PDB file of C-alpha atoms in Angstrom:
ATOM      1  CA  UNK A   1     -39.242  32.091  75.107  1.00 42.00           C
ATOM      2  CA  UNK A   2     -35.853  34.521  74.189  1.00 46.00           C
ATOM      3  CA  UNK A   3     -34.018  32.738  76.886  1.00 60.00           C
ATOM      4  CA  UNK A   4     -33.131  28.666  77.814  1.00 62.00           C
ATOM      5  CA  UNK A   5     -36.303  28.545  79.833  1.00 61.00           C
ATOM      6  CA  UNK A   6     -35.140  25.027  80.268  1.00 52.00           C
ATOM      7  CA  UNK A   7     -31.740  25.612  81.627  1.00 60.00           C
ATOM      8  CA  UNK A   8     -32.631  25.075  84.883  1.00 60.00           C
ATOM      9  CA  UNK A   9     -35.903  22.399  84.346  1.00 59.00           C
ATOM     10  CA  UNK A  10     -33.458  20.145  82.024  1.00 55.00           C
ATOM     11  CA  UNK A  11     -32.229  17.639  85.036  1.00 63.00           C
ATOM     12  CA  UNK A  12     -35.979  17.420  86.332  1.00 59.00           C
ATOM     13  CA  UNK A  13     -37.522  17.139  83.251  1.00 57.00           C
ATOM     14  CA  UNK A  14     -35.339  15.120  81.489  1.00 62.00           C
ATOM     15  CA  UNK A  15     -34.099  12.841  83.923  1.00 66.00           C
ATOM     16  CA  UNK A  16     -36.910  12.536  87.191  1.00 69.00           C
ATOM     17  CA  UNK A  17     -39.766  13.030  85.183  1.00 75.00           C
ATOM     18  CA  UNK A  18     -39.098  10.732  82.449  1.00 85.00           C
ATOM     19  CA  UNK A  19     -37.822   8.104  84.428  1.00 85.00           C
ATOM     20  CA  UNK A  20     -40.979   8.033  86.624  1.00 90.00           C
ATOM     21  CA  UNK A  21     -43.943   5.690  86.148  1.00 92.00           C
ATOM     22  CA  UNK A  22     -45.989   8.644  84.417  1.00 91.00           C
ATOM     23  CA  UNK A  23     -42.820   9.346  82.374  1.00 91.00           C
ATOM     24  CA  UNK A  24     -42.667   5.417  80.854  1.00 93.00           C
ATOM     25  CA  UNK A  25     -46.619   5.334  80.533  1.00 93.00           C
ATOM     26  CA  UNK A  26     -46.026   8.424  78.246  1.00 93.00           C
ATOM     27  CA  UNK A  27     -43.873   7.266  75.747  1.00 95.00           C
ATOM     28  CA  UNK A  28     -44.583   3.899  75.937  1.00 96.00           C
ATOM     29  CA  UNK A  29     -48.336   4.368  75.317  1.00 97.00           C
ATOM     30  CA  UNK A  30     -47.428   7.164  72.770  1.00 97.00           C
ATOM     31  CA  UNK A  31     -45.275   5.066  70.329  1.00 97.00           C
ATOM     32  CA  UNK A  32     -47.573   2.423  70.320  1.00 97.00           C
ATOM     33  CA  UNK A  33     -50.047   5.028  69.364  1.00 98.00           C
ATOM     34  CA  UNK A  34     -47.904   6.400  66.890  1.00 98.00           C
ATOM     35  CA  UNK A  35     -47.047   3.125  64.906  1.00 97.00           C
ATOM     36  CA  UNK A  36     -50.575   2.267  64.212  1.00 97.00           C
ATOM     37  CA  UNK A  37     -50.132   5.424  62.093  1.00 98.00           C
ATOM     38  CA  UNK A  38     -46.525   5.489  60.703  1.00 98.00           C
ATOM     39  CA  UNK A  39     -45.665   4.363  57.375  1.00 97.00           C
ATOM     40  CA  UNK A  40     -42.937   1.839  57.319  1.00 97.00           C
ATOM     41  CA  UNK A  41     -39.356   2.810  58.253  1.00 98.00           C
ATOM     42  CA  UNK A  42     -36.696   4.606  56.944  1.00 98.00           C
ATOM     43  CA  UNK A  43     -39.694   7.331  56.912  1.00 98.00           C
ATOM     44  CA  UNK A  44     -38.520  10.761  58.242  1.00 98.00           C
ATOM     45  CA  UNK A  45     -39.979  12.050  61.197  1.00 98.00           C
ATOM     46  CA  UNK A  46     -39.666  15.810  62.956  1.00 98.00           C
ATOM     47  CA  UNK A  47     -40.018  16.232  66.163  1.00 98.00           C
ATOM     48  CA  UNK A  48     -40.518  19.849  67.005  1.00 98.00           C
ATOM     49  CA  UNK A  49     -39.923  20.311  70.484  1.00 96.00           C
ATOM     50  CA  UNK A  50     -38.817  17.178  71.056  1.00 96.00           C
ATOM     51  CA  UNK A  51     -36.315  17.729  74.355  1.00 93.00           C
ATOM     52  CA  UNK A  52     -33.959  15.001  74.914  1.00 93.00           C
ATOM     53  CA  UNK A  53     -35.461  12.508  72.485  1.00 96.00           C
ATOM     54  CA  UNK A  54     -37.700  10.474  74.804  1.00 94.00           C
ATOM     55  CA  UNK A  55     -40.464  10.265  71.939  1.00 95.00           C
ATOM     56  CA  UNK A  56     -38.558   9.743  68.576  1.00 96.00           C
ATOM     57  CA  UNK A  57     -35.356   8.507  70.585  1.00 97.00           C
ATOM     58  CA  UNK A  58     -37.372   4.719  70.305  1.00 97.00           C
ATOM     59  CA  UNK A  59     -38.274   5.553  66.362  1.00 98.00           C
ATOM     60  CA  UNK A  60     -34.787   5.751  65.642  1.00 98.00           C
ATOM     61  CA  UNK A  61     -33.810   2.687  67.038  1.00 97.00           C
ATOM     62  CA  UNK A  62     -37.365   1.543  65.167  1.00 97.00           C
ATOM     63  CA  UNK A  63     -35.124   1.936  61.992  1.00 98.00           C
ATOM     64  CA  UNK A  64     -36.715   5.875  61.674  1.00 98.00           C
ATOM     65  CA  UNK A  65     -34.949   8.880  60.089  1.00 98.00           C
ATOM     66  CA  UNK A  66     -35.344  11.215  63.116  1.00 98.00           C
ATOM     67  CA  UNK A  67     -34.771  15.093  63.097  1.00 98.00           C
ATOM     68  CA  UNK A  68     -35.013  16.302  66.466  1.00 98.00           C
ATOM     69  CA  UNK A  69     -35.698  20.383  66.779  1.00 98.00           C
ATOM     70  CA  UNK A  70     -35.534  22.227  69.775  1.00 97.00           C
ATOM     71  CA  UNK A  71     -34.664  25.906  71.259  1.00 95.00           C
ATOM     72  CA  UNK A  72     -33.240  24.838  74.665  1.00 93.00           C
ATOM     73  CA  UNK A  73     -29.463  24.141  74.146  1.00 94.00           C
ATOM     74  CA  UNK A  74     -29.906  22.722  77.654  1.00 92.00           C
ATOM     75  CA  UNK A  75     -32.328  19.857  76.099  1.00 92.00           C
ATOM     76  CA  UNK A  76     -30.390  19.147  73.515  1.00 95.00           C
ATOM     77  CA  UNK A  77     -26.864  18.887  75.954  1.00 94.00           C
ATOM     78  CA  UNK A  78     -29.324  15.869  77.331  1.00 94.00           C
ATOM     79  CA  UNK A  79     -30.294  14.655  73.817  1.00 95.00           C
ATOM     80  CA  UNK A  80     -26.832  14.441  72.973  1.00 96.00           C
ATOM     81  CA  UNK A  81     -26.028  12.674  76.015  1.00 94.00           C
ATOM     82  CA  UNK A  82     -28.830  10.274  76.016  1.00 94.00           C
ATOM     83  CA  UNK A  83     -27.927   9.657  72.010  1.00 96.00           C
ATOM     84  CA  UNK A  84     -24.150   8.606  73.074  1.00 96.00           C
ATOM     85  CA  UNK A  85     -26.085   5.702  75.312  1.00 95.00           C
ATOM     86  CA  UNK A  86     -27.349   3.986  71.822  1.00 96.00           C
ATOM     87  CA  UNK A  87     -26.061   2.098  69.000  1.00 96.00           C
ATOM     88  CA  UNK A  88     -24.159   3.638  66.225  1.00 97.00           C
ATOM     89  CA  UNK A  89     -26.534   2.541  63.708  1.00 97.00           C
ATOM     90  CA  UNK A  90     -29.358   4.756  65.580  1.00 97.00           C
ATOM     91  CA  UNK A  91     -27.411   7.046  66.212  1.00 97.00           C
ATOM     92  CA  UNK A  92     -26.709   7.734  62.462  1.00 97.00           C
ATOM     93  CA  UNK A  93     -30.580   7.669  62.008  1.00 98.00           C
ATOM     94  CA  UNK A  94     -30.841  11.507  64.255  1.00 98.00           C
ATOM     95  CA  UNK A  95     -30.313  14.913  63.676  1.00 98.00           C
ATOM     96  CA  UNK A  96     -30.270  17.368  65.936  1.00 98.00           C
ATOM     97  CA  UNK A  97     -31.423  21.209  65.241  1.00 98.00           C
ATOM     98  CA  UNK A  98     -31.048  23.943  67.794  1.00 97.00           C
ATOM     99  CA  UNK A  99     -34.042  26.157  66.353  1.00 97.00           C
ATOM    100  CA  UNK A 100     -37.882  28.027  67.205  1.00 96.00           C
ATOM    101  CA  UNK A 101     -40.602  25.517  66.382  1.00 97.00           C
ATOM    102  CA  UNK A 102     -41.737  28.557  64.853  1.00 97.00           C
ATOM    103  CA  UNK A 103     -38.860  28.551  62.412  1.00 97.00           C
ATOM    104  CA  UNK A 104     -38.608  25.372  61.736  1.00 98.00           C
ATOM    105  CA  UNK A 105     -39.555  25.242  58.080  1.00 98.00           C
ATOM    106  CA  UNK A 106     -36.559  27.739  57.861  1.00 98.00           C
ATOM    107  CA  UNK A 107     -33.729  25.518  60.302  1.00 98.00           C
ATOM    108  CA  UNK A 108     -34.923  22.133  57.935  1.00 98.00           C
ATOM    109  CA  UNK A 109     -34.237  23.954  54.884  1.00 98.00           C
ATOM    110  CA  UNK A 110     -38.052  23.546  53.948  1.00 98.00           C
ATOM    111  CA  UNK A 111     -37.555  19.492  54.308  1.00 98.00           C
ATOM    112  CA  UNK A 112     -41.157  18.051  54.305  1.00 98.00           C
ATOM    113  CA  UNK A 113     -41.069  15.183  56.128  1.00 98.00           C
ATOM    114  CA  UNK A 114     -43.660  11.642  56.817  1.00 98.00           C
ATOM    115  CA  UNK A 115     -44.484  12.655  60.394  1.00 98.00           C
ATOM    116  CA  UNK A 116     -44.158  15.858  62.603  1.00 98.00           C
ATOM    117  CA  UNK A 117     -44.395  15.418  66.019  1.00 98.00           C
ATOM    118  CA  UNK A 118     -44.966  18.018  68.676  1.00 98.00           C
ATOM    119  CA  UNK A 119     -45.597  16.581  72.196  1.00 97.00           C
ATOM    120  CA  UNK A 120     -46.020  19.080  74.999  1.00 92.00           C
ATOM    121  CA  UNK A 121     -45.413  22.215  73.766  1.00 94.00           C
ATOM    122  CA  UNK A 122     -48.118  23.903  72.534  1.00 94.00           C
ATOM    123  CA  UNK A 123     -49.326  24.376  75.862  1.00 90.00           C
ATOM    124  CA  UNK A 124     -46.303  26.768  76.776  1.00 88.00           C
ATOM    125  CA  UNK A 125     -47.405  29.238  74.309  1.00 91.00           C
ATOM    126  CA  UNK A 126     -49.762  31.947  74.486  1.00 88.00           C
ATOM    127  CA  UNK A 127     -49.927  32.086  70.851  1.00 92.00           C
ATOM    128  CA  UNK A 128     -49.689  28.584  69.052  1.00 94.00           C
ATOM    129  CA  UNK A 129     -50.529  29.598  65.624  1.00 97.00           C
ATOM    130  CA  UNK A 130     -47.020  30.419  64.441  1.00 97.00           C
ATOM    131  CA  UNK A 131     -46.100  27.073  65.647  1.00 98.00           C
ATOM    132  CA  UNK A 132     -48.967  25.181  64.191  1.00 98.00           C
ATOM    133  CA  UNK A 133     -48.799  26.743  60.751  1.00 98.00           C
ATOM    134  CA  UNK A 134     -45.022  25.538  61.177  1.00 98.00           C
ATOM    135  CA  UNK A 135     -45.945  22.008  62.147  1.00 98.00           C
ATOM    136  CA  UNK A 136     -48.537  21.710  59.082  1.00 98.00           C
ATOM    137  CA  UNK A 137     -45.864  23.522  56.668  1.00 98.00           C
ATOM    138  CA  UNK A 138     -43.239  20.737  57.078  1.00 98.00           C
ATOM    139  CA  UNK A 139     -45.210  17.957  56.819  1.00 98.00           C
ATOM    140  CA  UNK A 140     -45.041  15.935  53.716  1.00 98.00           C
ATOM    141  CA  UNK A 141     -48.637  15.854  51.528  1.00 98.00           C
ATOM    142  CA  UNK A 142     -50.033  12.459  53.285  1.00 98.00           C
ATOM    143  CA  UNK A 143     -48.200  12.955  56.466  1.00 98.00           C
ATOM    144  CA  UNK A 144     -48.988  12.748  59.639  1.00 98.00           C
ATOM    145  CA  UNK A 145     -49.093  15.686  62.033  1.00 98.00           C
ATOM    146  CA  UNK A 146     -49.112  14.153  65.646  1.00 98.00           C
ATOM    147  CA  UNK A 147     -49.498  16.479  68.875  1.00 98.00           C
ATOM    148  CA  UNK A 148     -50.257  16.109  72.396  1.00 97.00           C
ATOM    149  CA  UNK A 149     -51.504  18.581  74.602  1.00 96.00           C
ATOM    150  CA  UNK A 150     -53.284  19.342  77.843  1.00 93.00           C
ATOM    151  CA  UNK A 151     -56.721  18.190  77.738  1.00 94.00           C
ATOM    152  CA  UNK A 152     -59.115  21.758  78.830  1.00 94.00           C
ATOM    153  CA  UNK A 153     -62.277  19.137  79.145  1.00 94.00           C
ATOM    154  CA  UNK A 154     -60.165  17.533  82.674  1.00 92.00           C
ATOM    155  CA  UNK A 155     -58.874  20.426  83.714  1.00 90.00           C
ATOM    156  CA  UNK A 156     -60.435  20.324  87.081  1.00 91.00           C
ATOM    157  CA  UNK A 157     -59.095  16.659  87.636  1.00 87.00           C
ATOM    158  CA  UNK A 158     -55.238  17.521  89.005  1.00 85.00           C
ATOM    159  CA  UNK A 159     -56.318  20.418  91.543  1.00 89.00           C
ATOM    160  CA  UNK A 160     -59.016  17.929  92.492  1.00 89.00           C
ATOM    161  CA  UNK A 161     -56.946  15.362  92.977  1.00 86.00           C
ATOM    162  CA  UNK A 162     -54.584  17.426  94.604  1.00 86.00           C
ATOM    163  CA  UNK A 163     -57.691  18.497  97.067  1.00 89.00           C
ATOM    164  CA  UNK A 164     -57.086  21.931  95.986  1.00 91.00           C
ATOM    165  CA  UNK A 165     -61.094  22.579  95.915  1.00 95.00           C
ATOM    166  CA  UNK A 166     -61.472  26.488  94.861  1.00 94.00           C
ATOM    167  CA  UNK A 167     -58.778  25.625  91.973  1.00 90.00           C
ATOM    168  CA  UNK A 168     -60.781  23.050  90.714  1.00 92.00           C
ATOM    169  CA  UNK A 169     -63.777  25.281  90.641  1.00 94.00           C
ATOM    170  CA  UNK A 170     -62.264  27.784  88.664  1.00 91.00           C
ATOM    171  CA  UNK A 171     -60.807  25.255  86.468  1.00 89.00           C
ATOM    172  CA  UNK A 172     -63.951  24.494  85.054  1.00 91.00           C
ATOM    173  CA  UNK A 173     -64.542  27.396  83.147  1.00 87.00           C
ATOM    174  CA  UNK A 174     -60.506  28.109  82.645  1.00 77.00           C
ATOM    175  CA  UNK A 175     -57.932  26.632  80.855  1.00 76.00           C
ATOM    176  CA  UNK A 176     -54.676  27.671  82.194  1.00 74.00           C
ATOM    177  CA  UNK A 177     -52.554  26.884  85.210  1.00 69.00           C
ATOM    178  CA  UNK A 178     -49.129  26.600  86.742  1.00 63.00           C
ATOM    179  CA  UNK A 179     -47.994  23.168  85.218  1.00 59.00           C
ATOM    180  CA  UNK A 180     -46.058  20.564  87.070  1.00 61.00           C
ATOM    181  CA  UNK A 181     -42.981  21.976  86.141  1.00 59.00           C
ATOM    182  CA  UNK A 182     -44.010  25.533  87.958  1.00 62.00           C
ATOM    183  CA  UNK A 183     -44.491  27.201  84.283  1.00 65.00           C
ATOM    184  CA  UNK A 184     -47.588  28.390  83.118  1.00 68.00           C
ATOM    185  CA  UNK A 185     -49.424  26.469  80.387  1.00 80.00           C
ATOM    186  CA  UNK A 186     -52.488  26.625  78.755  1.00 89.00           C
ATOM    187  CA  UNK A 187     -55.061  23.169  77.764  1.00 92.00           C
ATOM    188  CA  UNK A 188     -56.996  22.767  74.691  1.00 95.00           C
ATOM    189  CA  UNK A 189     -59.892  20.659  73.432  1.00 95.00           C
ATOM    190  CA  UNK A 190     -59.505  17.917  70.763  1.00 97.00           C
ATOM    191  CA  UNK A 191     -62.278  19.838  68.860  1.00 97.00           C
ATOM    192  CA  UNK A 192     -60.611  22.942  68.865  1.00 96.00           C
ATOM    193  CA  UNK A 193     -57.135  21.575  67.474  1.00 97.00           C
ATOM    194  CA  UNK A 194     -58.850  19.469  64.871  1.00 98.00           C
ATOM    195  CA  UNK A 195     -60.642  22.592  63.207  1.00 98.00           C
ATOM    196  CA  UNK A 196     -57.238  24.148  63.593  1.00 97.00           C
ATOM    197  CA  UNK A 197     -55.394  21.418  61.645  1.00 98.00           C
ATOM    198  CA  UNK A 198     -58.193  21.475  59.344  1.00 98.00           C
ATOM    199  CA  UNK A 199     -57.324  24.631  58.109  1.00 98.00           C
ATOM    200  CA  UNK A 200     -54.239  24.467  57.865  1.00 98.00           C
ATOM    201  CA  UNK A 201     -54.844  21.017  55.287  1.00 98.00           C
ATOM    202  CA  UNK A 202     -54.750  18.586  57.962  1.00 98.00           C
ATOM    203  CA  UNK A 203     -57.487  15.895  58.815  1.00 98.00           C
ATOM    204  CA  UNK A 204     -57.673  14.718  61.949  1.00 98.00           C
ATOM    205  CA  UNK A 205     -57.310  10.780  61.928  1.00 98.00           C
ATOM    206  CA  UNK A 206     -58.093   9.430  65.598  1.00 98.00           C
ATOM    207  CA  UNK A 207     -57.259  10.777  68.451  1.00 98.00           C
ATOM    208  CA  UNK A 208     -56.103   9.388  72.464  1.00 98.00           C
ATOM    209  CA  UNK A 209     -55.903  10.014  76.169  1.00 97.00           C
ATOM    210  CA  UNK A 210     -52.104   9.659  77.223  1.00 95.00           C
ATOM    211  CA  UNK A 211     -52.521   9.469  81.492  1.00 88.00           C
ATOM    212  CA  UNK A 212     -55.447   8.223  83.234  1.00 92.00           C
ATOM    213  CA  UNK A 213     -54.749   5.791  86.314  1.00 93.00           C
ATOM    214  CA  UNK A 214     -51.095   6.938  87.094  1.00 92.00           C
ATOM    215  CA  UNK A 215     -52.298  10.506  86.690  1.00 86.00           C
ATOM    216  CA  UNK A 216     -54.978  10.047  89.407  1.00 86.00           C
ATOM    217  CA  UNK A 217     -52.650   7.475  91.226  1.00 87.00           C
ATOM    218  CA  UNK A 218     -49.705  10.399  91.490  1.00 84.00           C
ATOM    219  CA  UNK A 219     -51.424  13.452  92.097  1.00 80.00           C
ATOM    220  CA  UNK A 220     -53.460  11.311  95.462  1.00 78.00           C
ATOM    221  CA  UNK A 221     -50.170  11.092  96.500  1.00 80.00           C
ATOM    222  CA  UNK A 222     -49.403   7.315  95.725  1.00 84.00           C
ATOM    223  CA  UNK A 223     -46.358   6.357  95.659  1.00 85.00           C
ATOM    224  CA  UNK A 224     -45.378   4.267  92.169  1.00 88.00           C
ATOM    225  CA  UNK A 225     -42.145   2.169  91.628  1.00 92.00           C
ATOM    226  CA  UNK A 226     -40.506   2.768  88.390  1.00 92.00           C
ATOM    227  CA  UNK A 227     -38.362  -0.143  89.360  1.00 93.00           C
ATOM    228  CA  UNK A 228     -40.787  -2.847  89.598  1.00 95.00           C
ATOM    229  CA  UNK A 229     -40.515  -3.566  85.609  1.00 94.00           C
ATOM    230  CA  UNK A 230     -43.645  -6.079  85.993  1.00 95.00           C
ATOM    231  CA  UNK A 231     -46.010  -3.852  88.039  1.00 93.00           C
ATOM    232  CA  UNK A 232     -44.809  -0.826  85.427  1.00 94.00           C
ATOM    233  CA  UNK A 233     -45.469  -3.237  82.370  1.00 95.00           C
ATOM    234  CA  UNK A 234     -49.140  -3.642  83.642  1.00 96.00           C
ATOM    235  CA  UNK A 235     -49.838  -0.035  84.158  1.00 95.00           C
ATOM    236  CA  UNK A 236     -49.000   0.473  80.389  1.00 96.00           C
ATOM    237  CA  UNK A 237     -50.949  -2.158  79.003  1.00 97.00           C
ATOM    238  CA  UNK A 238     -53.741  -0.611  81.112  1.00 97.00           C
ATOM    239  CA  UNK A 239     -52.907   2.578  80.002  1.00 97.00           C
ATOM    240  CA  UNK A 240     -52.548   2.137  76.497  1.00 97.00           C
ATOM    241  CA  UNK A 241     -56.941   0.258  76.768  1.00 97.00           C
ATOM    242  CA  UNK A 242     -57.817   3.102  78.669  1.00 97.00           C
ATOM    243  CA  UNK A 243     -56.423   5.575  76.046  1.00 97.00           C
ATOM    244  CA  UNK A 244     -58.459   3.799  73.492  1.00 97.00           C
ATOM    245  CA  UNK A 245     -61.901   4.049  75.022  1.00 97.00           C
ATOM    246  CA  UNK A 246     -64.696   6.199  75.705  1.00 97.00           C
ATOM    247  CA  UNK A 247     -65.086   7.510  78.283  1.00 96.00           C
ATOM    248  CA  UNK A 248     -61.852   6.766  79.473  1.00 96.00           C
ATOM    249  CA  UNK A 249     -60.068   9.250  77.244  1.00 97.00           C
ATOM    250  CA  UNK A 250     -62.054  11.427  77.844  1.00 96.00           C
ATOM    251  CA  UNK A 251     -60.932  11.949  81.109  1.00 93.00           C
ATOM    252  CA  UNK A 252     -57.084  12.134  80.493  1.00 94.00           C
ATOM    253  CA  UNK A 253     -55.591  14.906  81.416  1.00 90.00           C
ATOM    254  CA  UNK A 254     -53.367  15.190  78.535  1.00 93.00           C
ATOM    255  CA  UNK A 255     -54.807  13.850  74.442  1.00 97.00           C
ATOM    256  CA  UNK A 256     -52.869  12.901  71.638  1.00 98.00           C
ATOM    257  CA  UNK A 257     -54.202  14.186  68.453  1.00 98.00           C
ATOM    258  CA  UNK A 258     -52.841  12.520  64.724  1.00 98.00           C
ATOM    259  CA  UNK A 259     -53.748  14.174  61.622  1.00 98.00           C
ATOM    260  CA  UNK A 260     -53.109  13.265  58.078  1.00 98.00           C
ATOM    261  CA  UNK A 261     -51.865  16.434  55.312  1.00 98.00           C
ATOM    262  CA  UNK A 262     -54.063  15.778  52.551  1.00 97.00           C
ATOM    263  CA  UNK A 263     -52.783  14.866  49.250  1.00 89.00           C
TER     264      UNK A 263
END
């Protein structure tokens, strides 16, 4: 992406989509994920990709060292904004880098770090290698290497849902479409990204489903209350089982993968 794709996605993405039910499901069932795998704070973590901080936003004020790299000087106009909303002792915890994933190594100053994130972006790219050689490059040997991405086994399950019937035929044997955002993006299988992370020194750990119920519960065309903090507590704590659990996971649209650099 040359230009700030994002420029004009930044309010919607940033602001609608992460304060809807599917938005707090997401990063609430992805940092509990992601602390039954972190070592200890002050660790550092890099989050490539990582928008306007939704994900490693909550590390920081965990007591993480957060580096937050991104391309879209859009996102990070929101990152900065959202940062201003929290304490000054998290907000001496981030960094922010305007920077390619696929340079990071370079914009970090070859910084290895306890934890690289990358949450929602490989599927934006035709070609991920660049970015996944990156990803495996600047993580520290015994660090984790955590991505989510769209899962190509469910496919079928948002046209479907959506009672689009000829795209969910085709979307058994494909894995592209036009996201929710209206951008292309392309799915992968947890098998596939584990060999890839194998390769590149990584072991695959464990990995999760991210949206199940309020997947299925949106795209039917329910209508979910972000405001009702009890009812939106529940869903979580549903959530997070279900991501847990065969065959539940399985049938998330979207996986979290979290590999380990070996030694």
């Amino acid at each position: 992406m040359d230009d700030d794709t994002w420029a004009d996605l930044a309010d919607q993405f940033a602001d609608e989509a992460y304060a809807s039910v599917k938005g707090l499901v997401r990063t609430y069932v992805m940092h509990r994920q992601l602390l039954e795998h972190l070592p200890a704070p002050p660790a550092s973590v890099l989050d490539v990709g990582g928008g306007a901080g939704h994900q490693s936003f909550p590390l920081a004020q965990a007591g993480y060292d957060v580096t937050l790299l991104d391309p879209s000087p859009s996102m990070l106009d929101k990152a900065r904004k959202r940062l201003q909303r929290l304490p000054e002792e998290t907000r001496q915890r981030v960094t922010l880098v305007e920077a390619d994933g696929e340079k990071a190594a370079e914009a970090v100053n070859g910084r290895q770090f306890a934890a690289v994130l990358c949450h929602g972006v490989l599927g934006y790219l035709e070609n991920p290698d660049p970015l996944m050689d990156q990803l495996c490059q600047c993580a520290a040997p015994g660090g984790l290497v955590s991505i989510m991405a769209g899962n190509a086994n469910a496919s079928a399950v948002r046209p479907a849902l959506e009672r689009r019937w000829d795209d969910a035929l085709a979307a058994f044997d494909s894995s592209t479409e036009i996201g929710v955002l209206g951008l292309p993006t392309r799915a992968d299988t947890v098998e596939d990204l584990s060999a890839q992370l194998q390769r590149r020194g990584v072991e695959a750990v464990r990995w999760y489903g991210v949206w199940l119920f309020v997947d299925w519960l949106d795209f039917s065309g329910a209508e979910l209350d972000a405001s009702d903090k009890t009812q939106v507590a529940a869903t979580a704590a549903v959530e997070l089982e279900a991501s847990r659990r065969d065959p539940y996971r399985q049938l998330s649209r979207v996986f979290h993968l979290v590999g380990r650099k070996r030694s």
